[in-house]
CSV table of C-alpha atoms and ligand atoms in Angstrom, one decimal:
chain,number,residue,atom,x,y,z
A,1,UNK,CA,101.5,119.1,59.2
A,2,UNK,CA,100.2,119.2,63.1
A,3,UNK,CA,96.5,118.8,63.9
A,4,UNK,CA,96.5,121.7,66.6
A,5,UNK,CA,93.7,123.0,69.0
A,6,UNK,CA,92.8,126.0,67.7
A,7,UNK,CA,89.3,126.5,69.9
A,8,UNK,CA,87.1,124.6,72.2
A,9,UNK,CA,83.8,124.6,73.8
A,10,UNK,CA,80.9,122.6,75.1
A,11,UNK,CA,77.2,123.1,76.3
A,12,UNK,CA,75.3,121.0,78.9
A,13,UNK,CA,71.6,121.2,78.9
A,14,UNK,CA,69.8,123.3,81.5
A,15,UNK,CA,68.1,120.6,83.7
A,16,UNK,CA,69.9,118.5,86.0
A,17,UNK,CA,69.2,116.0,87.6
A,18,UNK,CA,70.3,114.9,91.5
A,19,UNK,CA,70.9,111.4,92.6
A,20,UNK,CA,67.9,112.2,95.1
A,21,UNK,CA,65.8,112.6,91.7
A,22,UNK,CA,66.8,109.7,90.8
A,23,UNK,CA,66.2,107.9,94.4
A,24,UNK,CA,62.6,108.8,93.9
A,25,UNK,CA,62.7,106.6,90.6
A,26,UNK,CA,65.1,103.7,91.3
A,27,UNK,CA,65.9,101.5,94.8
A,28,UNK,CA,69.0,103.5,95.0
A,29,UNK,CA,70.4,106.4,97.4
A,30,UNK,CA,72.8,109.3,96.5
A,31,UNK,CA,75.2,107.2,99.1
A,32,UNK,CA,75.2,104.6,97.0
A,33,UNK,CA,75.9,106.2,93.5
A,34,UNK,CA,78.8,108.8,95.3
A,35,UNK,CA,80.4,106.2,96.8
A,36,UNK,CA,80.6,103.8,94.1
A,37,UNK,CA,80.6,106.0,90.9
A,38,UNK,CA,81.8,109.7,92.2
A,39,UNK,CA,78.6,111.4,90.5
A,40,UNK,CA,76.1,113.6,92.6
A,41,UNK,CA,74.3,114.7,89.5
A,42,UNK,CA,73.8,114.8,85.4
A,43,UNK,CA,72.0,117.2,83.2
A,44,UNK,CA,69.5,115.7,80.9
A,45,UNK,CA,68.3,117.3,77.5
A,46,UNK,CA,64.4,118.5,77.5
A,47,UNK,CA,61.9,117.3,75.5
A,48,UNK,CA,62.5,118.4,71.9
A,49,UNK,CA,65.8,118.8,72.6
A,50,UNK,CA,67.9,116.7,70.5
A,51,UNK,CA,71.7,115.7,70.0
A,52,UNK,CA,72.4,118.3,67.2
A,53,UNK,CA,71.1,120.8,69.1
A,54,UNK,CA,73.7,120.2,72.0
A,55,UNK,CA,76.1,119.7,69.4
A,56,UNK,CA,75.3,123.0,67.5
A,57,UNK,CA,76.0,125.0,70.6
A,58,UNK,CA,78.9,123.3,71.1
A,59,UNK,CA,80.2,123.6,67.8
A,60,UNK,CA,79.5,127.8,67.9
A,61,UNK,CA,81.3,127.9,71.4
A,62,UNK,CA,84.5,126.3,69.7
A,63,UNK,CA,84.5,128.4,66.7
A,64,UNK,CA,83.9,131.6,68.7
A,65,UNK,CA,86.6,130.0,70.3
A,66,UNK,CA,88.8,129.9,67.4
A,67,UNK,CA,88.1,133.4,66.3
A,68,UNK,CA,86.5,131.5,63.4
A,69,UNK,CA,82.9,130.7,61.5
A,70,UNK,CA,81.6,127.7,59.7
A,71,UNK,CA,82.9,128.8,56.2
A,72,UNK,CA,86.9,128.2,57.6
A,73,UNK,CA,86.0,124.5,58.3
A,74,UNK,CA,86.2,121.7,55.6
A,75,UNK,CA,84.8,119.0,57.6
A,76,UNK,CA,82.8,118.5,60.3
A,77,UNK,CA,82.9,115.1,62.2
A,78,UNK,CA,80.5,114.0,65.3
A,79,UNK,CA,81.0,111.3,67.4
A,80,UNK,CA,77.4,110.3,69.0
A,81,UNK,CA,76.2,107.0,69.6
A,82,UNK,CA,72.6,108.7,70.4
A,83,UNK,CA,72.3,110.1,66.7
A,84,UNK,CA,68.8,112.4,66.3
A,85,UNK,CA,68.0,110.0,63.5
A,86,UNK,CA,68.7,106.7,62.5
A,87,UNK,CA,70.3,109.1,59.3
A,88,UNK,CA,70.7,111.5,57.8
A,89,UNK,CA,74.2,111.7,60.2
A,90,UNK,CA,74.0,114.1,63.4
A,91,UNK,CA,77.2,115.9,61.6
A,92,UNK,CA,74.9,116.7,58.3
A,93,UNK,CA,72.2,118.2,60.6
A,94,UNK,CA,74.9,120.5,62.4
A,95,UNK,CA,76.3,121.2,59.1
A,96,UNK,CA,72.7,122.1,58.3
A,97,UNK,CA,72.4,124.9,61.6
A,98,UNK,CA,75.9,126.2,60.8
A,99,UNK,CA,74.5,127.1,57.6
A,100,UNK,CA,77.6,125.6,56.1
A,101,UNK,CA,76.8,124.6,52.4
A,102,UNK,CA,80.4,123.5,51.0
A,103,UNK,CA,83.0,120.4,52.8
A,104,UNK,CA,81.6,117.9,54.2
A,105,UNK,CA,80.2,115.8,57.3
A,106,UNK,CA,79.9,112.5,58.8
A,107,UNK,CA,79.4,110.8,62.1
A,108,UNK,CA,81.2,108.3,63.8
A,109,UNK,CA,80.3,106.1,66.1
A,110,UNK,CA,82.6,104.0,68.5
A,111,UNK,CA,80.1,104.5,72.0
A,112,UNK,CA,82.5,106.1,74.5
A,113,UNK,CA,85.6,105.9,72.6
A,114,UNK,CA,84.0,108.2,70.2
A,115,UNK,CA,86.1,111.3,70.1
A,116,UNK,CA,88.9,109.6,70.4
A,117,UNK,CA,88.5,107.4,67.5
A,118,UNK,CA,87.5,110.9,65.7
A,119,UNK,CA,90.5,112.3,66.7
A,120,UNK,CA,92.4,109.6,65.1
A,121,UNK,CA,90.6,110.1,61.8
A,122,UNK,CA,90.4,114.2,62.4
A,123,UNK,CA,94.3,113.8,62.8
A,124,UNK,CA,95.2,111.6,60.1
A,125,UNK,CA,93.5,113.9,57.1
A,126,UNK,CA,94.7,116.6,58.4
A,127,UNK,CA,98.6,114.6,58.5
A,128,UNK,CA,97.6,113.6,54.8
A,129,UNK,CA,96.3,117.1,54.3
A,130,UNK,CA,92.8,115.7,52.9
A,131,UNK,CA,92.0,118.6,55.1
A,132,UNK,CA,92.5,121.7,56.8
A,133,UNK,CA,90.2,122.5,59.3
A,134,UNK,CA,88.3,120.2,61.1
A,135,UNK,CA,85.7,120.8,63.5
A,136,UNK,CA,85.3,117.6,65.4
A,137,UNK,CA,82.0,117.1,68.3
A,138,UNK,CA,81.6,114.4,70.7
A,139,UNK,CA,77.3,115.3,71.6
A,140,UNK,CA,75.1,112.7,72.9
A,141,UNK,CA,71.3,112.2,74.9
A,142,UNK,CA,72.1,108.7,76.8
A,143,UNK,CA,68.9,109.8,79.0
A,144,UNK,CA,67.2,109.0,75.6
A,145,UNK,CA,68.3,105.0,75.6
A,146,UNK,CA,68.3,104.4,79.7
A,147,UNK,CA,66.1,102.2,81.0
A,148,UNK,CA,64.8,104.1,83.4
A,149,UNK,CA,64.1,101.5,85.4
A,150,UNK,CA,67.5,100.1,85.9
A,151,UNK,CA,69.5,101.3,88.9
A,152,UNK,CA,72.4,99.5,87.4
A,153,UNK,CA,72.8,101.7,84.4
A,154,UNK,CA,70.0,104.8,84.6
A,155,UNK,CA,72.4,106.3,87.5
A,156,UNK,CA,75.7,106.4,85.5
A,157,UNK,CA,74.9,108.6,82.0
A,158,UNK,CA,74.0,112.1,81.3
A,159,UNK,CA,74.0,114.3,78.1
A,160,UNK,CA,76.0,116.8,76.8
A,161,UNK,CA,78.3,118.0,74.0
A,162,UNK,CA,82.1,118.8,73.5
A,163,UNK,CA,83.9,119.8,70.4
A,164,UNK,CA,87.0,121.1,69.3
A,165,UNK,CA,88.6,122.9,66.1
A,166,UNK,CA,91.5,121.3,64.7
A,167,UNK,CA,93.9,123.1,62.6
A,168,UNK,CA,97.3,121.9,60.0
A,169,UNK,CA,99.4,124.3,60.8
A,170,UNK,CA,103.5,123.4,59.4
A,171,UNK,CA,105.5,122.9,63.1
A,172,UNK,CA,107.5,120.0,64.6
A,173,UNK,CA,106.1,119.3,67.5
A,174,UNK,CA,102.9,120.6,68.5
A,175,UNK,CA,99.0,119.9,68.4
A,176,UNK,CA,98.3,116.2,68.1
A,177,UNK,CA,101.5,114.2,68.7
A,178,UNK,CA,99.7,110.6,68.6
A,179,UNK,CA,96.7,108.4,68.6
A,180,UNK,CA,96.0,105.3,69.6
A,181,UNK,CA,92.6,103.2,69.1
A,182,UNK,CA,91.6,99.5,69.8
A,183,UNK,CA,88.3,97.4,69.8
A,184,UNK,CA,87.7,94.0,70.6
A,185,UNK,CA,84.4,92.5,69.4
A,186,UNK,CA,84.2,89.7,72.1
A,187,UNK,CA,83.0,91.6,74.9
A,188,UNK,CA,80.6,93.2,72.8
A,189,UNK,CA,77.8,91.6,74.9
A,190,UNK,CA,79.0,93.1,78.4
A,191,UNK,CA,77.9,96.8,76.7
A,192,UNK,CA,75.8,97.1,74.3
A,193,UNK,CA,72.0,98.4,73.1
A,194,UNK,CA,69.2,96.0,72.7
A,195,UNK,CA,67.5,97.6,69.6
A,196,UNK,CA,68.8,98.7,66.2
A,197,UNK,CA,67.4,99.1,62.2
A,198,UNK,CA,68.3,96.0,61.1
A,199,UNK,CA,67.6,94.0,63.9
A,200,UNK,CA,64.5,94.6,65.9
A,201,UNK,CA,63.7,98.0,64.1
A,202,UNK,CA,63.4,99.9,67.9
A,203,UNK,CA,65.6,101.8,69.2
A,204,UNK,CA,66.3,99.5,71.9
A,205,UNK,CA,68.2,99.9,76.1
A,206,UNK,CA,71.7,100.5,77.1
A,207,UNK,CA,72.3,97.1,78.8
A,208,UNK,CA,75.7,96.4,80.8
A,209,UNK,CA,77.6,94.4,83.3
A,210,UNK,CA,79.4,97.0,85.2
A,211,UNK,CA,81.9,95.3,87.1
A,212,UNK,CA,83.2,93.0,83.9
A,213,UNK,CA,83.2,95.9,82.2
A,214,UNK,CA,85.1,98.3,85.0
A,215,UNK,CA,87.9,95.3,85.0
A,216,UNK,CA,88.5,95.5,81.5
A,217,UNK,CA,88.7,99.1,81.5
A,218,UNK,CA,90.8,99.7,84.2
A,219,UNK,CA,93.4,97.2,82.7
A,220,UNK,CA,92.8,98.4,79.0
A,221,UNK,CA,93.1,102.0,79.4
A,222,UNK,CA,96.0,101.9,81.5
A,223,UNK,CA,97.8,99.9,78.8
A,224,UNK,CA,96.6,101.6,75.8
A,225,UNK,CA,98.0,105.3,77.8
A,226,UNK,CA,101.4,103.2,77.7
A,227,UNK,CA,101.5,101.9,73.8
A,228,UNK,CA,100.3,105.9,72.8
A,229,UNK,CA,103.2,107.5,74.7
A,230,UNK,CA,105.2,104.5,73.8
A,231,UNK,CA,104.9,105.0,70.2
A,232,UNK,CA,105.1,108.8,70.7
A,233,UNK,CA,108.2,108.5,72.2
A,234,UNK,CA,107.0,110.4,75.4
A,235,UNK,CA,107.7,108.7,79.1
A,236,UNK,CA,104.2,108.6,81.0
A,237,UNK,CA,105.7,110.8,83.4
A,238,UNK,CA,106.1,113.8,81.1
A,239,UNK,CA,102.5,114.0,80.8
A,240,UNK,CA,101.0,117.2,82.8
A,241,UNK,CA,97.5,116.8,82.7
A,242,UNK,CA,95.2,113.5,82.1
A,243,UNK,CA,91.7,114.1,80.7
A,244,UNK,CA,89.8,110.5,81.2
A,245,UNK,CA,86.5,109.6,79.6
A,246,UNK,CA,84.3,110.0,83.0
A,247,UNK,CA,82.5,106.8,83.3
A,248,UNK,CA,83.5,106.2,87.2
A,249,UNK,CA,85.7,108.6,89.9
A,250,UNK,CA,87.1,104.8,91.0
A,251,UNK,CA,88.1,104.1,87.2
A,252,UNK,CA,90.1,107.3,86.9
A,253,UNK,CA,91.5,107.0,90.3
A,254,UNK,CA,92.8,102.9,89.6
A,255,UNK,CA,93.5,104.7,86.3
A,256,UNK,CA,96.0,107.4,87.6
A,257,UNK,CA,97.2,105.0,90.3
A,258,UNK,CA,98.5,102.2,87.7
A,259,UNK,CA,100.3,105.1,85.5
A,260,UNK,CA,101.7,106.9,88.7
A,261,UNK,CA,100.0,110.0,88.3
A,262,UNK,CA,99.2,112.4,91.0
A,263,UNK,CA,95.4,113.1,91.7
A,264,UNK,CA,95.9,117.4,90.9
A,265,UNK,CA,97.0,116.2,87.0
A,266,UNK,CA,93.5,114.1,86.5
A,267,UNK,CA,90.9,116.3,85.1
A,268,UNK,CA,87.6,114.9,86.4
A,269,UNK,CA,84.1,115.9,86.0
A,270,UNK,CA,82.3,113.1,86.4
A,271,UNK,CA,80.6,114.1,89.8
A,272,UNK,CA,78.6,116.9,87.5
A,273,UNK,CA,78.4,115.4,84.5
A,274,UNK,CA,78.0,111.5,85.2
A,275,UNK,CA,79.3,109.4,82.0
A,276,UNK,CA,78.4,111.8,78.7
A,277,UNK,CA,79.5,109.0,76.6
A,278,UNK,CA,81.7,110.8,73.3
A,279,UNK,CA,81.0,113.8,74.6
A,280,UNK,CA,82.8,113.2,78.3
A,281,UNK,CA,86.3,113.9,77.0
A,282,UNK,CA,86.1,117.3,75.2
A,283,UNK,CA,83.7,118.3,77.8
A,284,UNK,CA,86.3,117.9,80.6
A,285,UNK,CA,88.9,119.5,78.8
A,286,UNK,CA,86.8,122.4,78.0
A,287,UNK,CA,86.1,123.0,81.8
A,288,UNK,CA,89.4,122.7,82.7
A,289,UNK,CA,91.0,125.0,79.9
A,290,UNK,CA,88.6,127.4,80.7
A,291,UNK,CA,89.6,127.0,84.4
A,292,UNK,CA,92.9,128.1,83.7
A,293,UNK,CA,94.4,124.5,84.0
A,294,UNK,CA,95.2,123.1,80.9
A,295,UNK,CA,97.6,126.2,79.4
A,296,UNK,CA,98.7,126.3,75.6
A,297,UNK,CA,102.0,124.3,75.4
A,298,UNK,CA,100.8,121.5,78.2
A,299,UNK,CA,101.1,117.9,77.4
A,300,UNK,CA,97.9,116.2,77.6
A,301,UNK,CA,96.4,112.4,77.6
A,302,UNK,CA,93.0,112.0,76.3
A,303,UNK,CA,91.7,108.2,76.8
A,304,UNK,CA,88.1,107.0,76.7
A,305,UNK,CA,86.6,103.0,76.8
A,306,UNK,CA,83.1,102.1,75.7
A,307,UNK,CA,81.1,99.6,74.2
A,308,UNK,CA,82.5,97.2,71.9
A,309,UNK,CA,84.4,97.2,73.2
A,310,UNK,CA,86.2,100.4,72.0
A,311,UNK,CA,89.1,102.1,73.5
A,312,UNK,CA,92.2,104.7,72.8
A,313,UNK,CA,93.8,107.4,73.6
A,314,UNK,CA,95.2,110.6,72.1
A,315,UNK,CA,98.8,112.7,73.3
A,316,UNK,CA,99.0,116.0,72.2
A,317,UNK,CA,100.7,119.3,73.1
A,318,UNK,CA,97.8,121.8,73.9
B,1,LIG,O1,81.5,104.4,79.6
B,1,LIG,C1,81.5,103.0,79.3
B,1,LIG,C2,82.2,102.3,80.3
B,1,LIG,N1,81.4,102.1,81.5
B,1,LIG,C3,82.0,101.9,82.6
B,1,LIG,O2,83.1,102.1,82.7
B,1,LIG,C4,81.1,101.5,83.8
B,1,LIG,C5,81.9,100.5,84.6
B,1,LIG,N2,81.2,100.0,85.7
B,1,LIG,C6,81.0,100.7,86.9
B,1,LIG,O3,81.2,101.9,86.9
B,1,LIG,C7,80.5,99.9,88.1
B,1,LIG,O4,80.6,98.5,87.9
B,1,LIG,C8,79.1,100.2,88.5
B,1,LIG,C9,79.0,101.6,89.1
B,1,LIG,C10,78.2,100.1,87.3
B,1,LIG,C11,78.6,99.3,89.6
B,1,LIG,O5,79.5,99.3,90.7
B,1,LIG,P1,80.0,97.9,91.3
B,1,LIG,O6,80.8,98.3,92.5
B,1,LIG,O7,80.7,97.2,90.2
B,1,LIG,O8,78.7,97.2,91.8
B,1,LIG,P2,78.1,95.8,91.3
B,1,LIG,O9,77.6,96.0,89.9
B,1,LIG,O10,79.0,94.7,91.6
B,1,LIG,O11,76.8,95.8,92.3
B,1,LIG,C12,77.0,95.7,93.7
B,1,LIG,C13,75.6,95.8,94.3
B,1,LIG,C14,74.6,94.8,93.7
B,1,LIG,O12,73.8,94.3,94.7
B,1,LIG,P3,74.0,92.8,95.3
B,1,LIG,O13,73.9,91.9,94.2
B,1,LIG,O14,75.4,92.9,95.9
B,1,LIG,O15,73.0,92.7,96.4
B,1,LIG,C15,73.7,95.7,92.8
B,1,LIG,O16,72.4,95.2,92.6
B,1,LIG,O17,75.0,97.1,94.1
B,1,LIG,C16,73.7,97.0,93.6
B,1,LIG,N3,73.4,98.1,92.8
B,1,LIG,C17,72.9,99.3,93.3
B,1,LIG,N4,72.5,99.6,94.6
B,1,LIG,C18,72.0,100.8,94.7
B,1,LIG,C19,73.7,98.3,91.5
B,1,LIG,N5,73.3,99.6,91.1
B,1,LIG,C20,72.8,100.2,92.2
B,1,LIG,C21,72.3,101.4,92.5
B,1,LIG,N6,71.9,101.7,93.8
B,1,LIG,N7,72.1,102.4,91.5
């Protein structure tokens, strides 16, 4: 059994906003935040507007997508770190506006590294057949734990939602080939949320140290893209199109650099999106599918890094 693409989609919310916004906020200039980060601007959910909703439409763009409905998927998985509720899970809520009443849903939450780390699980059941169809979103509102007044962080995230449907189907080699995930609790403190249930019962910040943490992910991610191919069996240089989790343009670029990639095979987004956390990945991929880029039978790397920290990547044949 291959876990294999079957449909994609993603939504952004209607309102953006521009780096000059955000200038009228913050001591910072849209010079400042191109140069160092790539991003001119990021949409940001409306009031009321909450991460299943992004998710939902998501979700309905990839089954559409698919040519399927809800009742063809066992299992939904969502990868958010900005869940609507502390729980009931963001997946049971989607599960809810699907109007799907049978499989079943959960979230998972690795920051960043989300979707890749439900990849890995999406692709193992479906391996171990414990399932058949899984409808896997990456959705997130980082506008809703910014401290907006921190230039060092409120400039970098945006929200938005990706998914995909993933499909056994019997072939050799197709669909997922490999995943790859890692974490390290040490550096937990370089990215992380001040507030939490259990221990200050608020919903607390994003708080980060950028440049430790663009070191370690420049380094990590680059390694990680060599031990997934590695174990895949697949030289780096097969690869035709590399779809980075979109926290910085200068991560991607050292990214692509280290692994001898040309510029035209790295998918990025993050000049319109800014860093959508989970979602960054499948939101990418969808733009550049529907662009005409990413064609069926394509080898793609998927690879995202976030707080934890948390980090992977994914090979698969499109
Ligand atoms: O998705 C999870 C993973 N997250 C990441 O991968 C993010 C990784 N980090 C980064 O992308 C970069 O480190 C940042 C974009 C966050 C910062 O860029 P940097 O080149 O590492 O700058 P820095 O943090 O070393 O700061 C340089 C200067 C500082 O001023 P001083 O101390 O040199 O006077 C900052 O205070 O830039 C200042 N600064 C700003 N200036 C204008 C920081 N943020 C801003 C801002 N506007 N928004």
């Amino acid at each position: 059994m291959r876990a294999v693409i079957r449909g994609i989609g993603s939504f952004l919310p209607a309102d953006i906003m521009t780096n000059e916004d955000l200038s009228k906020r913050v001591e910072t200039s849209d010079e400042w935040i191109q140069e160092r980060t790539g991003i001119r601007q990021r949409h940001i959910a409306s009031e009321g507007q909450y991460t299943s909703d992004l998710g939902y439409e998501a979700a309905k763009r990839a089954l559409d997508d698919a040519g399927i409905s809800a009742a063809d998927i066992d299992l939904i998985i969502v990868a958010t770190s900005t869940p609507d509720l502390t729980f009931p899970s963001t997946a049971t809520i989607i599960q809810e506006k699907l109007e799907m009443h049978h499989g079943a849903a959960f979230d998972v939450q690795a920051v960043c590294s989300g979707f890749i780390y439900g990849m890995h699980v999406a692709n193992s059941l479906i391996r171990s057949g414990g399932a058949k169809r899984i409808l896997l979103i990456g959705a997130e509102t980082f506008s809703r734990i910014l401290d907006w007044t921190d230039r060092g962080t409120c400039v970098l995230f945006g929200d938005g939602a990706g998914a995909v449907v993933l499909e056994g189907v019997e072939a050799e080699e197709a669909g997922v080939l490999q995943t790859f995930i890692r974490s390290d609790g040490r550096h937990r403190d370089m990215l992380y949320v001040d507030g939490g249930p259990s221990r200050t019962q608020t919903v607390g910040h994003l708080r980060m140290l950028g440049n430790q943490v663009f070191k370690h992910a420049v380094t990590d991610i680059a390694q990680v893209i060599r031990d997934c191919a590695e174990q895949a069996g697949v030289a780096v240089a097969d690869i035709d199109w590399f779809v980075p989790h979109q926290a910085n343009q200068r991560i991607l670029t050292a990214v692509a650099k280290r692994l001898k990639l040309r510029p035209e095979q790295v998918i990025s987004t993050v000049a319109y999106h800014a860093n959508t956390s989970a979602a960054s990945v499948p939101l990418a991929m969808d733009c550049a599918v529907k662009d005409g880029r990413i064609k069926r039978g394509d080898l793609v790397m998927i690879e995202a890094f976030g707080g934890g920290f948390t980090w992977g990547a994914a090979l698969l044949r499109y």
